[in-house]
PDB file of C-alpha atoms in Angstrom:
ATOM      1  CA  MET S   1     105.182 113.211 103.976  1.00  0.00           C
ATOM      2  CA  ASP S   2     105.036 116.935 102.304  1.00  0.00           C
ATOM      3  CA  GLN S   3     109.105 117.036 102.023  1.00  0.00           C
ATOM      4  CA  PHE S   4     108.963 113.544 100.050  1.00  0.00           C
ATOM      5  CA  PHE S   5     105.849 111.747  99.987  1.00  0.00           C
ATOM      6  CA  PRO S   6     103.285 114.717  98.720  1.00  0.00           C
ATOM      7  CA  GLN S   7     101.673 112.537  97.039  1.00  0.00           C
ATOM      8  CA  VAL S   8     100.675 109.964  99.372  1.00  0.00           C
ATOM      9  CA  GLY S   9      99.247 112.769 101.595  1.00  0.00           C
ATOM     10  CA  MET S  10      97.122 113.480  98.230  1.00  0.00           C
ATOM     11  CA  ASN S  11      95.374 110.240  97.866  1.00  0.00           C
ATOM     12  CA  VAL S  12      94.630 109.526 100.900  1.00  0.00           C
ATOM     13  CA  ALA S  13      92.964 112.504 100.660  1.00  0.00           C
ATOM     14  CA  ALA S  14      91.448 111.672  97.957  1.00  0.00           C
ATOM     15  CA  VAL S  15      90.591 108.140  99.056  1.00  0.00           C
ATOM     16  CA  LEU S  16      88.482 109.950 102.069  1.00  0.00           C
ATOM     17  CA  ALA S  17      86.724 112.330  99.490  1.00  0.00           C
ATOM     18  CA  ARG S  18      86.041 109.656  97.835  1.00  0.00           C
ATOM     19  CA  LEU S  19      83.874 107.648 100.449  1.00  0.00           C
ATOM     20  CA  GLY S  20      82.181 110.941 101.829  1.00  0.00           C
ATOM     21  CA  HIS S  21      84.293 112.799 104.209  1.00  0.00           C
ATOM     22  CA  VAL S  22      85.137 116.358 104.877  1.00  0.00           C
ATOM     23  CA  VAL S  23      89.454 116.379 104.597  1.00  0.00           C
ATOM     24  CA  ARG S  24      91.732 119.121 105.717  1.00  0.00           C
ATOM     25  CA  PHE S  25      94.966 119.508 105.834  1.00  0.00           C
ATOM     26  CA  PRO S  26      96.767 121.884 108.690  1.00  0.00           C
ATOM     27  CA  SER S  27      99.137 123.704 107.191  1.00  0.00           C
ATOM     28  CA  GLY S  28     100.661 124.846 109.889  1.00  0.00           C
ATOM     29  CA  GLN S  29     101.140 121.512 111.314  1.00  0.00           C
ATOM     30  CA  THR S  30     105.271 120.061 111.513  1.00  0.00           C
ATOM     31  CA  CYS S  31     106.875 117.044 112.907  1.00  0.00           C
ATOM     32  CA  CYS S  32     105.191 115.219 115.944  1.00  0.00           C
ATOM     33  CA  GLY S  33     108.019 114.660 118.183  1.00  0.00           C
ATOM     34  CA  GLN S  34     109.594 111.346 117.215  1.00  0.00           C
ATOM     35  CA  PRO S  35     112.675 111.666 116.257  1.00  0.00           C
ATOM     36  CA  ALA S  36     113.731 113.359 119.271  1.00  0.00           C
ATOM     37  CA  TRP S  37     111.883 111.033 121.155  1.00  0.00           C
ATOM     38  CA  SER S  38     113.002 108.076 119.811  1.00  0.00           C
ATOM     39  CA  SER S  39     116.766 110.096 120.498  1.00  0.00           C
ATOM     40  CA  GLY S  40     115.668 110.550 124.311  1.00  0.00           C
ATOM     41  CA  PHE S  41     115.570 114.608 124.023  1.00  0.00           C
ATOM     42  CA  ARG S  42     111.926 114.320 125.769  1.00  0.00           C
ATOM     43  CA  ASP S  43     111.537 117.973 125.831  1.00  0.00           C
ATOM     44  CA  GLN S  44     112.691 119.097 122.386  1.00  0.00           C
ATOM     45  CA  ALA S  45     109.903 115.936 121.742  1.00  0.00           C
ATOM     46  CA  ARG S  46     107.771 117.443 124.203  1.00  0.00           C
ATOM     47  CA  ALA S  47     108.430 121.069 122.645  1.00  0.00           C
ATOM     48  CA  VAL S  48     106.901 119.857 119.580  1.00  0.00           C
ATOM     49  CA  GLY S  49     104.192 117.769 120.346  1.00  0.00           C
ATOM     50  CA  GLU S  50     102.566 120.903 122.052  1.00  0.00           C
ATOM     51  CA  HIS S  51     102.338 122.854 118.609  1.00  0.00           C
ATOM     52  CA  PHE S  52     100.989 119.319 117.660  1.00  0.00           C
ATOM     53  CA  LEU S  53      97.964 119.378 119.701  1.00  0.00           C
ATOM     54  CA  LYS S  54      97.474 122.995 119.429  1.00  0.00           C
ATOM     55  CA  VAL S  55      97.393 122.453 115.399  1.00  0.00           C
ATOM     56  CA  PHE S  56      94.405 119.378 115.356  1.00  0.00           C
ATOM     57  CA  ARG S  57      92.952 120.625 118.529  1.00  0.00           C
ATOM     58  CA  GLY S  58      89.379 120.247 117.796  1.00  0.00           C
ATOM     59  CA  SER S  59      90.164 117.840 114.742  1.00  0.00           C
ATOM     60  CA  GLU S  60      87.805 115.122 114.439  1.00  0.00           C
ATOM     61  CA  ALA S  61      89.693 112.739 113.675  1.00  0.00           C
ATOM     62  CA  ILE S  62      93.346 112.883 113.152  1.00  0.00           C
ATOM     63  CA  VAL S  63      94.346 110.402 109.558  1.00  0.00           C
ATOM     64  CA  ALA S  64      98.196 109.721 109.355  1.00  0.00           C
ATOM     65  CA  PRO S  65      99.437 107.406 106.294  1.00  0.00           C
ATOM     66  CA  SER S  66     102.421 107.075 108.209  1.00  0.00           C
ATOM     67  CA  GLY S  67     102.857 103.611 111.202  1.00  0.00           C
ATOM     68  CA  SER S  68     105.518 105.371 112.754  1.00  0.00           C
ATOM     69  CA  CYS S  69     103.621 108.884 113.304  1.00  0.00           C
ATOM     70  CA  ALA S  70      99.994 107.514 114.200  1.00  0.00           C
ATOM     71  CA  ALA S  71     102.218 106.110 116.757  1.00  0.00           C
ATOM     72  CA  MET S  72     104.510 108.262 118.386  1.00  0.00           C
ATOM     73  CA  VAL S  73     101.188 110.003 118.752  1.00  0.00           C
ATOM     74  CA  ARG S  74      98.123 106.778 119.988  1.00  0.00           C
ATOM     75  CA  ALA S  75     101.109 105.161 121.557  1.00  0.00           C
ATOM     76  CA  PHE S  76     103.968 108.176 123.873  1.00  0.00           C
ATOM     77  CA  TYR S  77     101.741 111.010 123.801  1.00  0.00           C
ATOM     78  CA  PRO S  78     100.091 109.886 126.568  1.00  0.00           C
ATOM     79  CA  GLU S  79     103.377 109.217 128.305  1.00  0.00           C
ATOM     80  CA  LEU S  80     105.463 112.369 126.836  1.00  0.00           C
ATOM     81  CA  PHE S  81     102.709 114.496 128.384  1.00  0.00           C
ATOM     82  CA  ASP S  82     102.063 112.948 131.629  1.00  0.00           C
ATOM     83  CA  GLY S  83     102.292 114.922 134.640  1.00  0.00           C
ATOM     84  CA  THR S  84     102.378 117.955 132.979  1.00  0.00           C
ATOM     85  CA  PRO S  85      98.739 120.432 132.515  1.00  0.00           C
ATOM     86  CA  ARG S  86      98.557 118.728 128.718  1.00  0.00           C
ATOM     87  CA  ALA S  87      98.219 115.479 129.930  1.00  0.00           C
ATOM     88  CA  GLY S  88      94.499 114.922 129.424  1.00  0.00           C
ATOM     89  CA  GLU S  89      94.444 116.857 125.827  1.00  0.00           C
ATOM     90  CA  ALA S  90      97.074 114.742 124.815  1.00  0.00           C
ATOM     91  CA  LYS S  91      95.118 111.813 126.044  1.00  0.00           C
ATOM     92  CA  SER S  92      91.811 113.017 123.841  1.00  0.00           C
ATOM     93  CA  ILE S  93      94.184 113.997 121.080  1.00  0.00           C
ATOM     94  CA  ALA S  94      96.111 110.347 121.012  1.00  0.00           C
ATOM     95  CA  SER S  95      92.773 108.528 121.026  1.00  0.00           C
ATOM     96  CA  ARG S  96      91.128 110.747 117.864  1.00  0.00           C
ATOM     97  CA  THR S  97      94.230 110.076 115.908  1.00  0.00           C
ATOM     98  CA  PHE S  98      94.493 106.884 113.407  1.00  0.00           C
ATOM     99  CA  GLU S  99      97.018 105.174 111.005  1.00  0.00           C
ATOM    100  CA  PHE S 100      95.673 105.657 107.497  1.00  0.00           C
ATOM    101  CA  SER S 101      94.276 101.534 107.101  1.00  0.00           C
ATOM    102  CA  GLN S 102      93.749 101.294 110.886  1.00  0.00           C
ATOM    103  CA  PHE S 103      91.326 103.957 110.210  1.00  0.00           C
ATOM    104  CA  LEU S 104      89.337 102.804 107.596  1.00  0.00           C
ATOM    105  CA  VAL S 105      88.776  99.557 108.549  1.00  0.00           C
ATOM    106  CA  ASP S 106      88.797  99.895 111.945  1.00  0.00           C
ATOM    107  CA  GLN S 107      86.757 103.478 112.610  1.00  0.00           C
ATOM    108  CA  LEU S 108      84.933 103.145 109.003  1.00  0.00           C
ATOM    109  CA  HIS S 109      84.871  99.317 108.636  1.00  0.00           C
ATOM    110  CA  VAL S 110      85.499  99.678 105.131  1.00  0.00           C
ATOM    111  CA  THR S 111      87.105  97.509 103.286  1.00  0.00           C
ATOM    112  CA  ASP S 112      86.642  98.076  99.712  1.00  0.00           C
ATOM    113  CA  VAL S 113      87.390 101.793  97.844  1.00  0.00           C
ATOM    114  CA  GLY S 114      86.967 100.607  94.794  1.00  0.00           C
ATOM    115  CA  ALA S 115      90.079 100.724  93.686  1.00  0.00           C
ATOM    116  CA  SER S 116      90.966  98.745  90.528  1.00  0.00           C
ATOM    117  CA  PHE S 117      95.189  97.359  90.675  1.00  0.00           C
ATOM    118  CA  HIS S 118      96.335  94.733  88.030  1.00  0.00           C
ATOM    119  CA  HIS S 119      99.386  94.089  89.645  1.00  0.00           C
ATOM    120  CA  ARG S 120     101.240  90.810  91.342  1.00  0.00           C
ATOM    121  CA  VAL S 121     101.882  92.352  95.369  1.00  0.00           C
ATOM    122  CA  THR S 122     103.547  92.086  98.162  1.00  0.00           C
ATOM    123  CA  PHE S 123     103.391  94.028 101.696  1.00  0.00           C
ATOM    124  CA  HIS S 124     105.644  94.996 104.339  1.00  0.00           C
ATOM    125  CA  ASP S 125     104.527  94.993 107.783  1.00  0.00           C
ATOM    126  CA  GLY S 126     106.417  98.421 109.685  1.00  0.00           C
ATOM    127  CA  CYS S 127     107.430  98.214 112.642  1.00  0.00           C
ATOM    128  CA  HIS S 128     105.593 101.137 114.326  1.00  0.00           C
ATOM    129  CA  GLY S 129     102.223 100.083 112.779  1.00  0.00           C
ATOM    130  CA  LEU S 130     102.644  96.816 113.782  1.00  0.00           C
ATOM    131  CA  ARG S 131     103.915  96.323 116.943  1.00  0.00           C
ATOM    132  CA  GLU S 132     102.995  99.389 118.297  1.00  0.00           C
ATOM    133  CA  LEU S 133      99.631 100.162 117.039  1.00  0.00           C
ATOM    134  CA  GLY S 134      98.689  96.240 116.300  1.00  0.00           C
ATOM    135  CA  ILE S 135      98.198  96.752 112.402  1.00  0.00           C
ATOM    136  CA  ARG S 136      98.248  93.544 110.200  1.00  0.00           C
ATOM    137  CA  ASP S 137      95.103  92.282 109.096  1.00  0.00           C
ATOM    138  CA  GLN S 138      94.162  95.684 108.169  1.00  0.00           C
ATOM    139  CA  PRO S 139      95.882  96.830 104.919  1.00  0.00           C
ATOM    140  CA  ARG S 140      95.321  93.220 103.738  1.00  0.00           C
ATOM    141  CA  ALA S 141      91.622  93.803 103.842  1.00  0.00           C
ATOM    142  CA  LEU S 142      92.313  96.634 102.077  1.00  0.00           C
ATOM    143  CA  LEU S 143      94.873  95.202  99.226  1.00  0.00           C
ATOM    144  CA  LYS S 144      92.386  92.093  98.701  1.00  0.00           C
ATOM    145  CA  SER S 145      89.347  93.856  97.998  1.00  0.00           C
ATOM    146  CA  VAL S 146      91.407  95.886  95.170  1.00  0.00           C
ATOM    147  CA  LYS S 147      90.045  94.695  91.553  1.00  0.00           C
ATOM    148  CA  GLY S 148      92.728  92.893  89.868  1.00  0.00           C
ATOM    149  CA  LEU S 149      95.300  92.392  92.730  1.00  0.00           C
ATOM    150  CA  GLU S 150      97.087  89.456  93.037  1.00  0.00           C
ATOM    151  CA  LEU S 151      99.034  89.955  97.064  1.00  0.00           C
ATOM    152  CA  VAL S 152     101.214  87.275  97.783  1.00  0.00           C
ATOM    153  CA  GLU S 153     103.356  87.213 101.143  1.00  0.00           C
ATOM    154  CA  MET S 154     106.355  86.862 102.163  1.00  0.00           C
ATOM    155  CA  ASP S 155     108.609  84.995 104.148  1.00  0.00           C
ATOM    156  CA  GLU S 156     109.915  88.332 105.841  1.00  0.00           C
ATOM    157  CA  ALA S 157     106.648  90.146 105.842  1.00  0.00           C
ATOM    158  CA  GLN S 158     107.745  91.459 109.507  1.00  0.00           C
ATOM    159  CA  THR S 159     111.070  91.428 109.445  1.00  0.00           C
ATOM    160  CA  CYS S 160     112.586  95.192 109.909  1.00  0.00           C
ATOM    161  CA  CYS S 161     114.194  97.099 107.141  1.00  0.00           C
ATOM    162  CA  GLY S 162     115.979  97.942 108.834  1.00  0.00           C
ATOM    163  CA  PHE S 163     115.448 102.335 109.004  1.00  0.00           C
ATOM    164  CA  GLY S 164     114.149 102.911 112.408  1.00  0.00           C
ATOM    165  CA  GLY S 165     115.099 106.615 111.952  1.00  0.00           C
ATOM    166  CA  ALA S 166     118.475 107.251 113.734  1.00  0.00           C
ATOM    167  CA  PHE S 167     118.975 103.675 113.361  1.00  0.00           C
ATOM    168  CA  SER S 168     119.625 103.559 109.246  1.00  0.00           C
ATOM    169  CA  ILE S 169     122.222 106.927 109.538  1.00  0.00           C
ATOM    170  CA  ASN S 170     124.486 105.340 113.312  1.00  0.00           C
ATOM    171  CA  PHE S 171     124.990 101.691 112.079  1.00  0.00           C
ATOM    172  CA  GLY S 172     124.969 101.743 108.629  1.00  0.00           C
ATOM    173  CA  ALA S 173     125.992  98.523 107.502  1.00  0.00           C
ATOM    174  CA  ALA S 174     123.912  96.698 109.566  1.00  0.00           C
ATOM    175  CA  SER S 175     120.784  98.578 108.340  1.00  0.00           C
ATOM    176  CA  THR S 176     122.283  97.914 104.845  1.00  0.00           C
ATOM    177  CA  ALA S 177     121.996  93.567 106.350  1.00  0.00           C
ATOM    178  CA  MET S 178     118.569  94.325 107.005  1.00  0.00           C
ATOM    179  CA  ALA S 179     117.480  96.172 104.084  1.00  0.00           C
ATOM    180  CA  GLU S 180     119.165  93.115 101.983  1.00  0.00           C
ATOM    181  CA  VAL S 181     117.412  90.820 103.542  1.00  0.00           C
ATOM    182  CA  LYS S 182     113.773  92.721 103.688  1.00  0.00           C
ATOM    183  CA  VAL S 183     114.244  92.890  99.325  1.00  0.00           C
ATOM    184  CA  GLU S 184     115.789  88.884  98.668  1.00  0.00           C
ATOM    185  CA  SER S 185     112.677  88.311  99.803  1.00  0.00           C
ATOM    186  CA  ALA S 186     109.758  90.235  98.099  1.00  0.00           C
ATOM    187  CA  ARG S 187     111.850  89.333  95.156  1.00  0.00           C
ATOM    188  CA  ALA S 188     111.285  85.998  95.481  1.00  0.00           C
ATOM    189  CA  THR S 189     107.804  86.422  95.590  1.00  0.00           C
ATOM    190  CA  ARG S 190     108.160  87.469  91.913  1.00  0.00           C
ATOM    191  CA  ALA S 191     105.875  90.819  93.178  1.00  0.00           C
ATOM    192  CA  GLU S 192     105.480  93.918  90.582  1.00  0.00           C
ATOM    193  CA  PHE S 193     105.848  95.739  93.484  1.00  0.00           C
ATOM    194  CA  VAL S 194     106.592  96.414  97.733  1.00  0.00           C
ATOM    195  CA  VAL S 195     102.992  97.624  99.283  1.00  0.00           C
ATOM    196  CA  ALA S 196     103.752  99.153 102.609  1.00  0.00           C
ATOM    197  CA  ALA S 197     101.846 101.784 105.358  1.00  0.00           C
ATOM    198  CA  ASP S 198     104.970 103.866 106.241  1.00  0.00           C
ATOM    199  CA  PRO S 199     107.144 106.182 104.041  1.00  0.00           C
ATOM    200  CA  THR S 200     110.640 105.639 105.548  1.00  0.00           C
ATOM    201  CA  CYS S 201     110.288 101.912 104.786  1.00  0.00           C
ATOM    202  CA  LEU S 202     109.549 102.383 101.429  1.00  0.00           C
ATOM    203  CA  MET S 203     112.068 105.058 101.431  1.00  0.00           C
ATOM    204  CA  GLN S 204     114.642 101.784 102.432  1.00  0.00           C
ATOM    205  CA  ILE S 205     113.424  99.381 101.142  1.00  0.00           C
ATOM    206  CA  GLY S 206     113.130 101.240  96.780  1.00  0.00           C
ATOM    207  CA  GLY S 207     116.596 103.308  97.882  1.00  0.00           C
ATOM    208  CA  LEU S 208     118.102  99.617  98.263  1.00  0.00           C
ATOM    209  CA  SER S 209     116.445  97.346  95.600  1.00  0.00           C
ATOM    210  CA  SER S 210     117.191 100.824  92.929  1.00  0.00           C
ATOM    211  CA  ARG S 211     121.094 100.514  93.610  1.00  0.00           C
ATOM    212  CA  ARG S 212     121.266  96.942  93.775  1.00  0.00           C
ATOM    213  CA  MET S 213     118.910  96.255  90.194  1.00  0.00           C
ATOM    214  CA  ALA S 214     116.447  94.248  91.755  1.00  0.00           C
ATOM    215  CA  GLY S 215     113.392  95.185  89.788  1.00  0.00           C
ATOM    216  CA  ILE S 216     110.599  95.620  92.309  1.00  0.00           C
ATOM    217  CA  ARG S 217     109.237  98.559  92.753  1.00  0.00           C
ATOM    218  CA  CYS S 218     107.342 100.351  95.663  1.00  0.00           C
ATOM    219  CA  LEU S 219     104.157 102.028  96.517  1.00  0.00           C
ATOM    220  CA  HIS S 220     102.225 102.845 100.226  1.00  0.00           C
ATOM    221  CA  LEU S 221      99.290 101.688 100.377  1.00  0.00           C
ATOM    222  CA  ALA S 222      97.459 105.133  99.969  1.00  0.00           C
ATOM    223  CA  GLU S 223      98.862 105.040  96.424  1.00  0.00           C
ATOM    224  CA  VAL S 224      97.236 101.814  95.970  1.00  0.00           C
ATOM    225  CA  LEU S 225      93.685 102.373  96.975  1.00  0.00           C
ATOM    226  CA  ALA S 226      93.447 105.635  95.404  1.00  0.00           C
ATOM    227  CA  ARG S 227      93.576 104.054  91.558  1.00  0.00           C
ATOM    228  CA  THR S 228      90.467 103.162  89.735  1.00  0.00           C
TER     229      THR S 228
END
């Protein structure tokens, strides 16, 4: 996030601060280990995960503006550390880790964060958030509460964008074809923006949209919710 979408992290912090919460960004944090895990390198993923456990030890809640990162910690850390001395700590960290929209709606019970965004948008469901964490209604509830925002659903909202980490590198043609389906579905809604809760999806959709001159821009959910 801090390398490619720093504004998203800052907007997450701004929204949480607006709601009265104290936000800390541990400077020692690195990757959650998801790339290594999804590529089959469990030992390497565990080494990275051990650093994650150390950095976030003692945190009351860990909020990630990425469905894939949150899913790695929340859904897969218990499996990754099963049978190790860190098993208990991994389960504890997993229970305190949330995707951004999940934290706002399910934990804080907030849907209206005081945002204003006078545009027509469509929402893309990231695979990890949708399939691993069951996140679907939460971001939509937040968007529907934004003043001036018109939310219109695209036909392919729950279809994979084709990024899939290393999938987009190893299977470039298939990845591009999947992205084309997504971009065309978004264009059909006549939305000005595609909004998503996972930066890698935005990278994939936004990249193809710009190359095809599709005329649709991408924003992270936090970038919408931070606007007043």
